[in-house]
Coordinates of C-alpha atoms in Angstrom, one line a residue:
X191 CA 20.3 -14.1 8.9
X192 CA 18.4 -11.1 9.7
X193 CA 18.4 -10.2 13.5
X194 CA 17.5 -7.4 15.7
X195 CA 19.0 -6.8 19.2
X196 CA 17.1 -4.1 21.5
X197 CA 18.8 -2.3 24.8
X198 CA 17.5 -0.4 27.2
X199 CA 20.0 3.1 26.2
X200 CA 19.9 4.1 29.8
X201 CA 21.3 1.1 31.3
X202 CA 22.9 -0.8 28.4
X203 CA 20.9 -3.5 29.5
X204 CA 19.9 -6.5 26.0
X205 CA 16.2 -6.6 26.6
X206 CA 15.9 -8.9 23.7
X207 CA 17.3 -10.4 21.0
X208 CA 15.5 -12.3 17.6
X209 CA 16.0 -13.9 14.1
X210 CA 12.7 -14.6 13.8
X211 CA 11.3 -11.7 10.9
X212 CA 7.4 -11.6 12.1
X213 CA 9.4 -10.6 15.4
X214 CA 11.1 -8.1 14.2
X215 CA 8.7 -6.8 11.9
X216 CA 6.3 -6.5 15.4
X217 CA 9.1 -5.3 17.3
X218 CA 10.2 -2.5 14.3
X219 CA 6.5 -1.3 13.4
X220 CA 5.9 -0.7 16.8
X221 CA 8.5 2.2 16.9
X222 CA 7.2 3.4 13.5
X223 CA 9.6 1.5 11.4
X224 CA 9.0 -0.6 8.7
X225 CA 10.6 -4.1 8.0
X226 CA 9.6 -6.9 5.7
X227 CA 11.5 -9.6 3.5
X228 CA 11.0 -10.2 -0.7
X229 CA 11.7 -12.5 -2.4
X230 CA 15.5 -12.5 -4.0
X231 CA 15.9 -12.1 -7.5
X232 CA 18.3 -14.5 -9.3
X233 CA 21.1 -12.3 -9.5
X234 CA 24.4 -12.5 -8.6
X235 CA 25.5 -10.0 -5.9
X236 CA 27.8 -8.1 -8.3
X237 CA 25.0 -7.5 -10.9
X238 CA 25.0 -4.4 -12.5
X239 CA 22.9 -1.5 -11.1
X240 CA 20.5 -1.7 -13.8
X241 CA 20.0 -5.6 -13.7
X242 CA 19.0 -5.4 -10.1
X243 CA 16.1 -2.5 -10.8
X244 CA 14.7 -4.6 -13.5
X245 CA 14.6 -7.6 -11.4
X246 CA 12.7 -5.9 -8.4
X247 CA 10.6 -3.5 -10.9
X248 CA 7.3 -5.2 -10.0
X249 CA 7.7 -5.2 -6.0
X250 CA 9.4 -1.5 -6.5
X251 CA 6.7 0.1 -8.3
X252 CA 4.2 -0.9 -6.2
X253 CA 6.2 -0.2 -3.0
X254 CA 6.7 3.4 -4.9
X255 CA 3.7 3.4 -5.7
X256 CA 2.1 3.0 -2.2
X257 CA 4.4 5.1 -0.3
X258 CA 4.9 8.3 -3.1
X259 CA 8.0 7.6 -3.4
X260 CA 9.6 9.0 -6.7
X261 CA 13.1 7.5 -7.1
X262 CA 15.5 4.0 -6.9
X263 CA 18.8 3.6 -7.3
X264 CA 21.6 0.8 -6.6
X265 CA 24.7 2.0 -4.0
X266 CA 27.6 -1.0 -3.4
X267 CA 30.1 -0.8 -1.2
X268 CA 32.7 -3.5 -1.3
X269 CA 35.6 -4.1 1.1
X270 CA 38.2 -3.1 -1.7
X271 CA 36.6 0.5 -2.5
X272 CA 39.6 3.3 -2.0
X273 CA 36.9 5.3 0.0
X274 CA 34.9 3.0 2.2
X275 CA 36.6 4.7 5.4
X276 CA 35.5 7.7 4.6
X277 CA 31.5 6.3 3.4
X278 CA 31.4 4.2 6.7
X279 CA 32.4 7.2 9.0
X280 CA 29.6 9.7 7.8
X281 CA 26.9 7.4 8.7
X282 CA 28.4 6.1 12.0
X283 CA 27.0 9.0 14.1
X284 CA 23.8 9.2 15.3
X285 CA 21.4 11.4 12.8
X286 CA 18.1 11.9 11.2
X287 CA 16.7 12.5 7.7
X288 CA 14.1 15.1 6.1
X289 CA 12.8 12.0 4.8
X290 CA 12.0 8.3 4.9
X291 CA 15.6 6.2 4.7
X292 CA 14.0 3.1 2.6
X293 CA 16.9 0.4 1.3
X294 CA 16.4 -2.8 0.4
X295 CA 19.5 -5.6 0.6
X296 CA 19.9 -7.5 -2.5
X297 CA 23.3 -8.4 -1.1
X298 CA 25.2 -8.5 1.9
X299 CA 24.1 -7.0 4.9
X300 CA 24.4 -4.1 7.1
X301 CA 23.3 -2.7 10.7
X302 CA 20.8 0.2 10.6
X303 CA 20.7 1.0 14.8
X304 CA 17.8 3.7 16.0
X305 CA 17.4 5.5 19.6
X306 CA 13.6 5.6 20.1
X307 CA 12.3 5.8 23.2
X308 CA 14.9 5.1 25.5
X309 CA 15.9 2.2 23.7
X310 CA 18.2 1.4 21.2
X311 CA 17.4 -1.0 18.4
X312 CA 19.9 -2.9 16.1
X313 CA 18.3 -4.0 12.5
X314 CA 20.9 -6.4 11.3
X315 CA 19.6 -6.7 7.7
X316 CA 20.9 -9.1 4.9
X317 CA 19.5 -10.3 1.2
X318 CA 16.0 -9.8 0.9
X319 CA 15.6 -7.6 4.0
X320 CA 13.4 -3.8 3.6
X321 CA 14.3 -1.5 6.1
X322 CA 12.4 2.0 5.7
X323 CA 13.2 4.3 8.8
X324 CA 11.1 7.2 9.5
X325 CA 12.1 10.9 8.3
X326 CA 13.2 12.3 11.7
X327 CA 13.9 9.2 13.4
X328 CA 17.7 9.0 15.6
X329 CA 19.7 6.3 13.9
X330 CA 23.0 5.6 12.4
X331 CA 24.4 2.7 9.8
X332 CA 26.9 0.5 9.7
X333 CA 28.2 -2.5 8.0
X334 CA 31.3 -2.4 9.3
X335 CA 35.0 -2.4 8.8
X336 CA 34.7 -4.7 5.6
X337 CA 31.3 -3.5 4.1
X338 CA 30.0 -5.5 1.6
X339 CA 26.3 -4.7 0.0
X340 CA 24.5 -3.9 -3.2
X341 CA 21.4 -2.0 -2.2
X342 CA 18.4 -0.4 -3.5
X343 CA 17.8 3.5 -2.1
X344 CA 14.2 4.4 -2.2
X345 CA 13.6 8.6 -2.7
X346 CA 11.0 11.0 -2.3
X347 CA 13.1 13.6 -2.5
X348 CA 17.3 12.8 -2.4
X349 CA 17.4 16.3 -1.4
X350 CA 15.6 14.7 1.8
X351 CA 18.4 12.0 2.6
X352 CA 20.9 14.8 3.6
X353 CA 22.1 13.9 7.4
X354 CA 21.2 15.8 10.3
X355 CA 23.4 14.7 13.1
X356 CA 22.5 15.3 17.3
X357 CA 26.1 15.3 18.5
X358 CA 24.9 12.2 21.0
X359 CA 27.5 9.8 22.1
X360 CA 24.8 7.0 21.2
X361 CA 26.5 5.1 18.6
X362 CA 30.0 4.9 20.3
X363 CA 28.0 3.3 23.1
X364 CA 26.1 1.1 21.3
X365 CA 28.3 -0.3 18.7
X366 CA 26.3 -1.9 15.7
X367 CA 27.3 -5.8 15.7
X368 CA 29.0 -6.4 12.4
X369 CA 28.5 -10.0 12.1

């Protein structure tokens, strides 16, 4: 279940906590952030890369289509992959992109954690979840130890999605849940 968890970064004080997606869409736009759910295609989490495209063509196009973007692909990460270590570690620090980070979950889930504003706020997505974080926006990723997803990258530019990291401390102090 989708869930987003908000602190205070100064104090590491919870200032709230929901599973209810209207609430988190509020709670995300508000910070510039965009969340919504589709509906899941009837596909089986290890569907090939191409299956899953085809099956969200329609909503992809016209997201695509309304935001300029010019590219989708597929990424999994499963917990048996010989480099997973090494994936998870270059998105756990905190960083920004050139350009919108859009994914959508068609399986599993994952924890995409941004420092705006003096707060800190943990977007645990899962199946049917769209995340799309603004270019320039502090956040990092994480789906922890065992990650486990198939999701669709949105791209303007991949060029774009190149990390930019601020040598904070912020995500070793605000671990991403990974339940």
């Amino acid at each position: 279940m989708s869930r987003l968890t908000v602190w205070d970064a100064a104090t590491d004080a919870q200032i709230q906590v929901t599973e209810d997606p209207a609430e988190i869409g509020r709670a995300l736009s508000a910070i510039g952030v965009r969340f919504e759910q589709w509906p899941l295609a009837d596909l089986p989490a290890d569907a090939p890369a191409e299956a899953v495209l085809e099956a969200y063509r329609p909503r992809l196009d016209a997201f695509m289509g309304e935001t300029g973007a010019g590219t989708a692909d597929v990424i999994k990460l499963t917990p048996d992959h010989p480099q997973k270590d090494a994936m998870r570690a270059k998105f756990l620090s905190e960083h920004i992109h050139t350009e919108d980070e859009v994914r959508f979950f068609h399986a599993g889930s994952g924890n995409f954690v941004l420092h705006v504003d003096g707060k800190v706020f943990d977007a645990h997505c899962t199946p049917g979840d769209l995340i799309s974080v603004p270019a320039n926006s502090k956040h990092w990723f994480d789906a922890g130890e065992n990650p486990n997803f198939a999701v669709l990258r949105v791209f303007t530019d991949t060029s774009g999605w190149t990390p930019h990291y601020t040598g904070t401390d912020m995500a070793n102090r605000f671990p991403a849940a990974t339940a």
